[in-house]
Short mmCIF file of C-alpha atoms in Angstrom, two decimals:
data_model
loop_
_atom_site.label_atom_id
_atom_site.label_comp_id
_atom_site.label_asym_id
_atom_site.label_seq_id
_atom_site.Cartn_x
_atom_site.Cartn_y
_atom_site.Cartn_z
CA MET A 1 15.56 70.09 -204.22
CA MET A 2 18.05 69.37 -201.50
CA ASP A 3 19.89 72.16 -199.76
CA LYS A 4 23.64 72.61 -199.98
CA THR A 5 24.43 71.08 -196.59
CA THR A 6 22.55 67.88 -197.27
CA LEU A 7 23.91 67.56 -200.76
CA GLY A 8 27.38 68.18 -199.43
CA LEU A 9 27.16 65.47 -196.81
CA VAL A 10 25.35 62.82 -198.81
CA GLY A 11 27.13 63.61 -202.05
CA GLY A 12 30.50 63.59 -200.34
CA VAL A 13 29.88 60.23 -198.71
CA LEU A 14 28.60 58.70 -201.94
CA VAL A 15 31.63 59.93 -203.83
CA LEU A 16 34.01 58.53 -201.21
CA LEU A 17 32.13 55.23 -201.20
CA ALA A 18 32.33 55.04 -204.99
CA ILE A 19 36.08 55.71 -204.84
CA ALA A 20 36.52 53.06 -202.17
CA THR A 21 34.54 50.54 -204.21
CA ALA A 22 36.66 51.27 -207.28
CA VAL A 23 39.90 50.99 -205.30
CA VAL A 24 38.97 47.65 -203.78
CA TYR A 25 37.81 46.35 -207.15
CA LEU A 26 41.06 47.34 -208.85
CA LEU A 27 43.19 45.93 -206.05
CA ARG A 28 41.36 42.64 -206.28
CA ARG A 29 41.93 42.41 -209.99
CA ARG A 30 45.59 43.20 -209.64
CA GLY A 31 46.11 40.11 -207.53
CA ASP A 32 49.46 40.83 -205.90
CA SER A 33 49.25 44.31 -204.45
CA GLY A 34 51.10 43.68 -201.23
CA LEU A 35 47.84 43.62 -199.34
CA ASP A 36 46.53 40.56 -197.61
CA THR A 37 43.58 39.10 -199.52
CA ALA A 38 41.71 38.58 -196.27
CA ILE A 39 41.81 42.29 -195.52
CA LEU A 40 40.70 43.12 -199.03
CA GLU A 41 37.83 40.68 -198.72
CA THR A 42 36.74 42.17 -195.41
CA PHE A 43 36.67 45.60 -196.95
CA ARG A 44 34.82 44.38 -199.98
CA LEU A 45 32.07 43.00 -197.75
CA ARG A 46 32.02 46.10 -195.60
CA ILE A 47 31.66 48.34 -198.62
CA ARG A 48 28.82 46.21 -199.88
CA ALA A 49 27.05 46.56 -196.55
CA TRP A 50 27.64 50.32 -196.66
CA TRP A 51 25.95 50.59 -200.04
CA ALA A 52 22.99 48.70 -198.59
CA LEU A 53 22.87 51.08 -195.63
CA CYS A 54 23.06 54.08 -197.95
CA THR A 55 20.10 52.76 -199.88
CA ILE A 56 18.13 52.36 -196.69
CA LEU A 57 19.07 55.82 -195.51
CA ALA A 58 17.98 57.19 -198.88
CA ALA A 59 14.52 56.23 -197.68
CA ALA A 60 14.95 58.65 -194.79
CA PHE A 61 15.57 61.48 -197.20
CA LEU A 62 13.12 60.57 -199.90
CA PHE A 63 10.21 58.89 -198.17
CA GLY A 64 10.32 60.25 -194.67
CA GLN A 65 10.17 58.83 -191.22
CA ALA A 66 7.66 56.02 -191.69
CA ALA A 67 9.60 54.29 -194.43
CA THR A 68 12.85 54.49 -192.47
CA VAL A 69 11.25 53.07 -189.35
CA ILE A 70 9.76 50.20 -191.32
CA LEU A 71 13.09 49.40 -192.96
CA PHE A 72 14.94 49.42 -189.68
CA GLY A 73 12.16 47.29 -188.22
CA LEU A 74 12.70 44.66 -190.90
CA ILE A 75 16.44 44.67 -190.33
CA SER A 76 15.83 44.32 -186.61
CA PHE A 77 13.50 41.36 -187.18
CA TRP A 78 16.09 39.63 -189.31
CA ALA A 79 18.89 40.33 -186.81
CA LEU A 80 16.75 38.87 -184.05
CA ARG A 81 16.16 35.76 -186.17
CA GLU A 82 19.88 35.31 -186.51
CA PHE A 83 20.48 35.90 -182.81
CA ILE A 84 17.84 33.47 -181.57
CA THR A 85 18.79 30.85 -184.16
CA LEU A 86 22.28 30.93 -182.72
CA THR A 87 21.38 30.71 -179.06
CA PRO A 88 20.06 27.36 -177.90
CA THR A 89 16.49 27.35 -176.69
CA ARG A 90 14.27 24.73 -175.17
CA PRO A 91 10.66 23.92 -176.07
CA GLY A 92 9.50 25.84 -172.99
CA ASP A 93 10.77 29.05 -174.59
CA HIS A 94 8.70 28.60 -177.72
CA ARG A 95 5.58 30.55 -176.84
CA ALA A 96 7.51 33.42 -175.28
CA LEU A 97 9.64 33.61 -178.43
CA PHE A 98 6.55 33.84 -180.60
CA TRP A 99 5.36 36.92 -178.74
CA VAL A 100 8.86 38.40 -178.79
CA PHE A 101 9.00 38.16 -182.58
CA PHE A 102 5.45 39.04 -183.49
CA LEU A 103 4.34 41.41 -180.76
CA PHE A 104 7.20 43.23 -179.06
CA THR A 105 9.41 43.71 -182.09
CA PRO A 106 6.79 45.33 -184.35
CA LEU A 107 5.27 47.20 -181.44
CA GLN A 108 8.58 48.82 -180.56
CA PHE A 109 8.98 50.16 -184.08
CA VAL A 110 5.37 51.21 -184.38
CA LEU A 111 5.74 53.28 -181.22
CA VAL A 112 8.87 54.93 -182.63
CA GLY A 113 7.21 55.54 -185.96
CA ILE A 114 4.03 57.15 -184.70
CA GLN A 115 5.73 59.43 -182.21
CA GLY A 116 5.57 62.57 -184.31
CA TRP A 117 2.00 62.00 -185.38
CA VAL A 118 0.75 61.22 -181.89
CA LYS A 119 2.50 64.24 -180.46
CA ARG A 120 0.99 66.55 -183.04
CA ARG A 121 -2.49 65.10 -182.69
CA TRP A 122 -2.82 64.49 -178.97
CA GLY A 123 0.20 66.13 -177.40
CA VAL A 124 1.30 62.76 -176.01
CA ASP A 125 4.91 61.64 -176.31
CA THR A 126 5.34 57.94 -177.08
CA TYR A 127 8.99 58.25 -176.08
CA GLY A 128 7.97 57.27 -172.57
CA LEU A 129 6.40 54.13 -173.97
CA TYR A 130 9.05 52.88 -176.36
CA SER A 131 11.89 53.58 -173.98
CA ILE A 132 10.50 51.19 -171.39
CA LEU A 133 8.37 48.76 -173.41
CA ILE A 134 11.17 46.27 -173.80
CA PRO A 135 13.26 46.72 -170.66
CA VAL A 136 10.18 46.56 -168.44
CA TYR A 137 7.18 44.98 -170.11
CA ALA A 138 8.84 42.59 -172.53
CA PHE A 139 11.49 41.46 -170.06
CA LEU A 140 8.96 40.78 -167.33
CA PHE A 141 6.67 39.05 -169.80
CA ILE A 142 9.47 36.79 -170.97
CA LEU A 143 10.30 35.77 -167.41
CA ALA A 144 6.69 35.04 -166.57
CA ARG A 145 5.76 33.31 -169.81
CA VAL A 146 8.76 31.00 -169.74
CA ALA A 147 7.97 30.19 -166.13
CA MET A 148 4.39 29.39 -167.14
CA ALA A 149 5.66 26.80 -169.58
CA GLY A 150 6.97 24.86 -166.64
CA ASP A 151 10.51 24.05 -167.72
CA TYR A 152 12.81 25.40 -165.04
CA LYS A 153 16.05 23.90 -166.32
CA ARG A 154 18.63 26.68 -166.75
CA PHE A 155 15.71 29.07 -166.40
CA LEU A 156 17.63 32.28 -165.80
CA GLU A 157 20.13 31.47 -168.52
CA ARG A 158 17.44 30.86 -171.13
CA THR A 159 15.38 33.91 -170.31
CA ALA A 160 18.49 36.10 -170.18
CA LYS A 161 19.41 34.95 -173.69
CA ILE A 162 16.05 35.94 -175.10
CA GLN A 163 16.19 39.22 -173.24
CA ALA A 164 19.67 39.98 -174.54
CA GLY A 165 18.58 39.29 -178.10
CA LEU A 166 15.56 41.52 -177.77
CA LEU A 167 17.64 44.25 -176.18
CA VAL A 168 20.42 44.33 -178.74
CA CYS A 169 18.54 43.52 -181.94
CA VAL A 170 15.29 45.38 -181.33
CA TYR A 171 15.45 47.91 -178.52
CA CYS A 172 18.89 49.30 -179.32
CA LEU A 173 18.40 49.33 -183.07
CA SER A 174 15.07 51.12 -182.77
CA TYR A 175 16.95 54.17 -181.50
CA ALA A 176 18.50 54.66 -184.91
CA PRO A 177 15.26 55.65 -186.68
CA ALA A 178 14.24 57.32 -183.42
CA ILE A 179 16.91 59.92 -184.17
CA LEU A 180 14.45 61.22 -186.74
CA THR A 181 12.05 62.10 -183.94
CA LEU A 182 14.43 64.22 -181.87
CA GLU A 183 13.28 67.73 -181.14
CA LEU A 184 15.93 69.88 -182.74
CA PRO A 185 16.25 73.57 -181.81
CA VAL A 186 13.63 75.82 -183.36
CA LEU A 187 15.01 77.67 -186.35
CA PRO A 188 14.62 81.44 -186.64
CA GLU A 189 11.92 82.79 -188.92
CA GLY A 190 12.51 82.27 -192.60
CA GLN A 191 15.16 79.59 -192.24
CA GLU A 192 14.02 76.18 -193.37
CA ASP A 193 15.86 72.91 -193.08
CA PRO A 194 13.59 69.96 -193.83
CA TYR A 195 16.45 67.46 -194.00
CA ARG A 196 17.95 68.19 -190.61
CA HIS A 197 16.81 64.98 -188.99
CA ALA A 198 17.70 62.78 -191.92
CA ARG A 199 21.13 64.39 -192.01
CA LEU A 200 21.66 63.66 -188.33
CA LEU A 201 20.76 60.00 -188.86
CA PHE A 202 23.04 59.89 -191.87
CA PHE A 203 25.85 61.48 -189.84
CA PHE A 204 25.34 58.90 -187.12
CA VAL A 205 25.46 55.90 -189.45
CA VAL A 206 28.44 57.29 -191.35
CA ILE A 207 30.42 57.83 -188.15
CA VAL A 208 29.60 54.36 -186.81
CA GLN A 209 30.69 52.62 -189.99
CA LEU A 210 33.74 54.84 -190.38
CA SER A 211 34.74 54.15 -186.79
CA ASP A 212 34.54 50.41 -187.48
CA ALA A 213 36.60 50.72 -190.63
CA LEU A 214 39.22 53.03 -189.11
CA GLN A 215 39.61 50.85 -186.04
CA TYR A 216 40.18 47.91 -188.34
CA ALA A 217 42.58 49.86 -190.54
CA TRP A 218 44.62 51.18 -187.62
CA ALA A 219 44.81 47.63 -186.24
CA GLN A 220 46.86 46.64 -189.29
CA ILE A 221 49.94 48.62 -188.27
CA PRO A 222 52.88 46.37 -187.33
CA SER A 223 53.04 46.72 -183.54
CA LYS A 224 50.03 44.84 -182.24
CA HIS A 225 48.72 44.74 -178.71
CA VAL A 226 45.55 42.68 -178.86
CA ILE A 227 42.92 43.88 -176.43
CA VAL A 228 41.01 40.66 -175.75
CA PRO A 229 42.83 37.76 -177.42
CA THR A 230 40.34 35.18 -176.22
CA ILE A 231 37.44 36.85 -177.98
CA ASN A 232 38.65 38.80 -180.97
CA PRO A 233 42.27 38.68 -182.09
CA THR A 234 41.80 41.41 -184.68
CA LYS A 235 41.03 44.17 -182.21
CA THR A 236 44.16 45.89 -180.99
CA TRP A 237 44.81 48.92 -178.80
CA GLU A 238 46.44 50.64 -181.75
CA GLY A 239 43.27 50.04 -183.71
CA LEU A 240 40.95 51.27 -180.99
CA LEU A 241 42.87 54.39 -180.03
CA GLY A 242 43.97 55.31 -183.54
CA GLY A 243 40.57 54.61 -184.98
CA THR A 244 38.72 56.50 -182.27
CA ALA A 245 41.02 59.51 -182.55
CA SER A 246 40.74 59.68 -186.33
CA VAL A 247 36.98 59.29 -186.41
CA THR A 248 36.65 61.99 -183.77
CA LEU A 249 38.56 64.29 -186.09
CA VAL A 250 36.33 63.34 -189.01
CA GLY A 251 33.22 63.93 -186.93
CA ALA A 252 34.50 67.32 -185.87
CA ALA A 253 35.23 68.14 -189.48
CA LEU A 254 31.63 67.34 -190.33
CA TRP A 255 30.19 69.74 -187.77
CA TRP A 256 28.48 71.75 -190.48
CA ALA A 257 26.21 68.83 -191.28
CA THR A 258 24.96 68.43 -187.72
CA PRO A 259 22.31 70.50 -185.97
CA PHE A 260 24.35 70.99 -182.78
CA GLN A 261 23.91 74.73 -182.71
CA GLY A 262 26.32 76.98 -180.92
CA ALA A 263 28.78 74.29 -179.84
CA HIS A 264 29.19 72.99 -183.37
CA TRP A 265 32.47 71.24 -183.82
CA TRP A 266 33.34 70.06 -180.36
CA MET A 267 29.89 68.60 -179.86
CA ALA A 268 30.21 66.72 -183.12
CA ALA A 269 33.65 65.55 -181.98
CA LEU A 270 32.32 64.39 -178.61
CA MET A 271 29.48 62.49 -180.26
CA SER A 272 31.91 60.80 -182.63
CA LEU A 273 34.05 59.77 -179.69
CA VAL A 274 31.06 58.28 -177.91
CA ILE A 275 29.96 56.48 -181.06
CA ALA A 276 33.43 55.04 -181.62
CA VAL A 277 33.67 53.66 -178.09
CA MET A 278 30.15 52.21 -178.10
CA GLY A 279 30.64 50.77 -181.55
CA PHE A 280 33.71 48.95 -180.32
CA ALA A 281 31.77 47.66 -177.31
CA GLY A 282 29.00 46.34 -179.52
CA SER A 283 31.35 44.61 -181.88
CA LEU A 284 33.27 43.00 -179.02
CA THR A 285 30.12 41.83 -177.22
CA LEU A 286 28.67 40.13 -180.25
CA SER A 287 32.03 38.54 -180.96
CA ALA A 288 31.98 37.11 -177.45
CA ILE A 289 28.57 35.55 -178.06
CA LYS A 290 29.73 34.06 -181.34
CA ARG A 291 32.84 32.64 -179.73
CA ASP A 292 30.79 30.97 -177.06
CA ARG A 293 28.65 29.28 -179.70
CA GLY A 294 31.67 28.38 -181.79
CA VAL A 295 30.58 30.10 -184.99
CA LYS A 296 32.29 32.62 -187.16
CA ASP A 297 29.31 34.54 -188.48
CA TYR A 298 25.70 35.02 -187.54
CA GLY A 299 23.90 34.08 -190.69
CA THR A 300 24.03 33.72 -194.40
CA LEU A 301 22.03 36.65 -195.68
CA VAL A 302 24.91 38.55 -197.23
CA GLU A 303 26.61 36.36 -199.80
CA GLY A 304 27.31 33.50 -197.42
CA HIS A 305 29.73 35.57 -195.37
CA GLY A 306 28.41 36.98 -192.16
CA GLY A 307 24.88 37.93 -191.39
CA VAL A 308 23.01 41.15 -190.84
CA LEU A 309 23.89 41.12 -187.16
CA ASP A 310 27.59 41.16 -187.92
CA ARG A 311 27.15 44.34 -189.92
CA ILE A 312 24.97 46.24 -187.45
CA ASP A 313 26.48 45.21 -184.13
CA SER A 314 28.19 48.58 -183.74
CA ILE A 315 25.08 50.52 -184.71
CA CYS A 316 23.06 48.63 -182.10
CA PHE A 317 25.26 49.64 -179.18
CA ALA A 318 25.90 53.17 -180.40
CA ALA A 319 22.33 54.12 -181.28
CA PRO A 320 20.69 54.42 -177.86
CA VAL A 321 23.69 56.21 -176.36
CA PHE A 322 23.94 58.66 -179.24
CA PHE A 323 20.19 59.24 -179.10
CA HIS A 324 20.14 59.94 -175.40
CA PHE A 325 23.27 62.08 -175.32
CA THR A 326 21.86 64.18 -178.14
CA ARG A 327 18.46 64.37 -176.53
CA TYR A 328 19.96 65.40 -173.21
CA TRP A 329 22.11 68.03 -174.89
CA LEU A 330 19.15 69.43 -176.77
CA ARG A 331 17.21 69.86 -173.56
CA MET A 332 19.95 71.74 -171.73
CA MET B 1 -10.08 15.08 -192.60
CA ALA B 2 -10.58 17.82 -190.13
CA GLY B 3 -12.00 21.08 -191.40
CA PRO B 4 -12.66 22.25 -194.99
CA VAL B 5 -9.68 24.66 -194.97
CA ARG B 6 -7.19 21.96 -194.03
CA ARG B 7 -8.74 19.61 -196.53
CA TYR B 8 -8.45 22.18 -199.30
CA MET B 9 -4.87 23.05 -198.38
CA ALA B 10 -3.83 19.43 -198.17
CA THR B 11 -5.34 18.23 -201.42
CA LYS B 12 -5.40 21.20 -203.79
CA VAL B 13 -2.44 23.23 -202.57
CA PHE B 14 0.06 20.69 -201.37
CA HIS B 15 -1.22 17.75 -203.41
CA ALA B 16 -0.82 15.63 -200.31
CA LEU B 17 -1.36 11.92 -200.52
CA LEU B 18 -3.60 10.99 -197.64
CA ILE B 19 -2.93 7.67 -195.97
CA ASP B 20 -5.54 6.10 -193.79
CA ARG B 21 -3.57 4.86 -190.82
CA THR B 22 -6.48 3.37 -188.99
CA GLU B 23 -7.52 0.86 -191.61
CA ILE B 24 -4.65 -0.91 -193.35
CA LYS B 25 -5.99 -3.14 -196.10
CA VAL B 26 -3.63 -5.64 -197.65
CA HIS B 27 -4.87 -5.24 -201.20
CA ARG B 28 -4.90 -1.45 -201.00
CA SER B 29 -1.86 -0.84 -198.87
CA PRO B 30 -0.35 2.60 -198.49
CA VAL B 31 2.70 1.49 -200.44
CA ASP B 32 0.54 0.56 -203.43
CA LEU B 33 -1.21 3.90 -203.18
CA MET B 34 2.12 5.70 -203.25
CA ILE B 35 3.37 3.69 -206.21
CA ARG B 36 0.22 4.35 -208.12
CA GLU B 37 0.49 8.08 -207.54
CA ILE B 38 4.13 8.23 -208.50
CA GLY B 39 3.50 6.36 -211.70
CA HIS B 40 6.29 7.25 -214.04
CA ARG B 41 6.05 11.00 -213.75
CA TYR B 42 5.72 12.31 -210.25
CA SER B 43 8.03 12.66 -207.33
CA LEU B 44 6.71 11.89 -203.91
CA ILE B 45 7.95 13.52 -200.74
CA VAL B 46 8.04 10.94 -198.01
CA PHE B 47 8.58 11.40 -194.29
CA PRO B 48 9.93 8.03 -193.24
CA GLU B 49 9.82 8.72 -189.51
CA GLY B 50 6.07 8.41 -189.67
CA GLY B 51 5.30 11.47 -187.63
CA ARG B 52 6.95 14.62 -186.36
CA SER B 53 9.74 13.76 -184.01
CA SER B 54 9.62 15.75 -180.82
CA GLY B 55 13.32 15.72 -180.11
CA ARG B 56 16.41 16.98 -181.83
CA GLU B 57 17.36 13.54 -183.14
CA ILE B 58 15.95 12.15 -186.36
CA GLY B 59 13.46 9.45 -185.46
CA GLU B 60 13.59 5.81 -186.46
CA PHE B 61 12.57 5.19 -190.05
CA LYS B 62 9.43 3.12 -190.49
CA SER B 63 9.44 0.23 -192.93
CA GLY B 64 7.20 1.82 -195.56
CA LEU B 65 10.24 3.21 -197.33
CA TYR B 66 11.74 -0.25 -197.65
CA TYR B 67 8.61 -1.83 -199.11
CA LEU B 68 8.21 1.08 -201.51
CA CYS B 69 11.70 0.56 -202.85
CA LYS B 70 11.30 -3.21 -202.96
CA LYS B 71 8.31 -2.88 -205.25
CA ARG B 72 9.99 -0.22 -207.36
CA PRO B 73 13.77 -0.71 -207.17
CA ASP B 74 14.32 1.89 -209.86
CA LEU B 75 13.09 4.66 -207.58
CA GLU B 76 15.74 7.26 -206.84
CA LEU B 77 15.74 8.36 -203.21
CA ILE B 78 17.00 11.86 -202.47
CA PRO B 79 17.72 12.49 -198.79
CA VAL B 80 16.57 15.90 -197.60
CA HIS B 81 17.23 17.53 -194.27
CA ILE B 82 15.34 20.57 -193.00
CA ASP B 83 17.28 22.29 -190.27
CA ASN B 84 15.79 23.65 -187.08
CA MET B 85 12.24 22.45 -187.79
CA ASN B 86 11.84 21.23 -184.24
CA ARG B 87 12.50 24.75 -183.01
CA ILE B 88 10.47 26.62 -185.61
CA LEU B 89 7.27 24.62 -185.19
CA PRO B 90 7.65 21.90 -182.56
CA ARG B 91 5.23 19.04 -182.30
CA GLY B 92 1.97 20.13 -180.78
CA GLU B 93 2.51 23.84 -181.37
CA VAL B 94 0.47 26.13 -183.58
CA LEU B 95 2.47 29.35 -183.39
CA PRO B 96 5.70 29.43 -185.40
CA VAL B 97 8.92 31.12 -184.39
CA PRO B 98 10.74 32.55 -187.42
CA LEU B 99 14.24 31.14 -187.00
CA LEU B 100 16.69 30.71 -189.84
CA THR B 101 16.45 27.35 -191.51
CA CYS B 102 18.38 25.50 -194.14
CA ILE B 103 17.26 22.74 -196.50
CA SER B 104 20.00 20.34 -197.59
CA PHE B 105 19.71 17.89 -200.47
CA GLY B 106 22.00 14.90 -200.52
CA PRO B 107 23.17 12.55 -203.28
CA PRO B 108 20.58 9.96 -204.32
CA ILE B 109 20.57 6.42 -202.91
CA TRP B 110 18.90 3.26 -204.15
CA LEU B 111 17.85 0.03 -202.51
CA GLU B 112 20.59 -2.51 -203.17
CA ALA B 113 19.56 -5.93 -204.47
CA GLY B 114 19.06 -8.30 -201.58
CA GLU B 115 19.72 -5.65 -198.94
CA PRO B 116 17.95 -6.47 -195.69
CA LYS B 117 15.34 -4.05 -194.36
CA VAL B 118 17.19 -3.04 -191.21
CA ASP B 119 20.41 -2.23 -193.07
CA PHE B 120 18.62 -0.26 -195.74
CA LEU B 121 16.65 1.81 -193.27
CA ARG B 122 19.77 2.49 -191.25
CA ARG B 123 21.64 3.56 -194.39
CA ALA B 124 18.79 5.85 -195.45
CA ARG B 125 18.59 7.41 -192.01
CA GLU B 126 22.33 7.94 -191.98
CA ALA B 127 22.14 9.68 -195.37
CA VAL B 128 19.69 12.21 -193.95
CA ARG B 129 21.54 12.54 -190.66
CA ARG B 130 24.79 13.31 -192.47
CA LEU B 131 23.17 16.36 -194.07
CA LYS B 132 22.59 17.80 -190.63
CA GLU B 133 26.29 18.43 -190.18
CA ILE B 134 26.69 20.39 -193.37
#
């Protein structure tokens, strides 16, 4: 079945998640526990989202790359729906939006999903395709197609909105399942590790979510210096620095689960640091967009509180950076 | 009715009641048709604007609703608002854009005895428009 490393990582996370779920449940039942109900509620929703993510990642372990890519593709589609629903569009954007949803979004994920197969069969790497499909082809198409529709009012603003949605919800998120396609160092004869890639993806998602949670937790300490009060009053410097430092330590402690050979723990620590910073950036950016539109949450998929996009905003910003840092490191 | 597929979808799938807008006969008016179909069993979904509005505002309600209620004052009217429809499939478009939508059902209204047509239509329109804010 699964090797010790994988079982250790996945099992450990599941156990911690179960403990966290139980703790939150008991605290809620107790009523007065000295903790703010709002905080408890936030954690309850977070933990629910984490269980959902775990289930999706189980697909990576059990059913392989294709299933994971498809699942992330569906999440991406839904996140894009939420994003575009929120941003105002004009009738001239309609046709361009159709192609964005039904051509570029699935195509991006198809290209990620078939990478291994195409490389084995024809020696061609689709990485070159899916890394520029959206920033070049889709973006240029959007500009041209919206221009073709003839409505020039607030042209740049409208096209930029669609582009931003496509970038964050589709392009960035596609780099999460793309982690499964990274070329990890060749193992010496006899050593087998079929779950290496899935473990790396699992590590990535765990660190992103943990970084979110720790930044939030550290932000609860009494002395508060809010970073950007106009956009998000819950993000403080204490939260960011404390959270980033602690998640870096956790990432370093999990070095045995990652395939960063040779460098081991400090590479894992560096990656966790990068993830924490990018995760914060993603969360802040999407908060800014929500503030501008005057809404609290992106959608109503998860129990009427917050949408999919609220849960994956950190993953979206962290994924491409993590992917490329790792890829660059592996090639050195 | 254009095309066999559309005809099939309209009649067998959606059970649509087809109104001939080109030839309005007095003794077989659309309102009578609707009342006959409703009978005492069925609900009828009515789009009082008459056609798809191309803007973001709800269009003016045509008088059919008023005459329908005048002939059958016991009919319960439930206002329904479908959010974002003008962005998902605008008038004249064939390709849909899958945005999030929300269907809101409001409390029922009836035609008051002696209520003039203009007031009733305005009240009905307001009932639907109010659901937009929710």
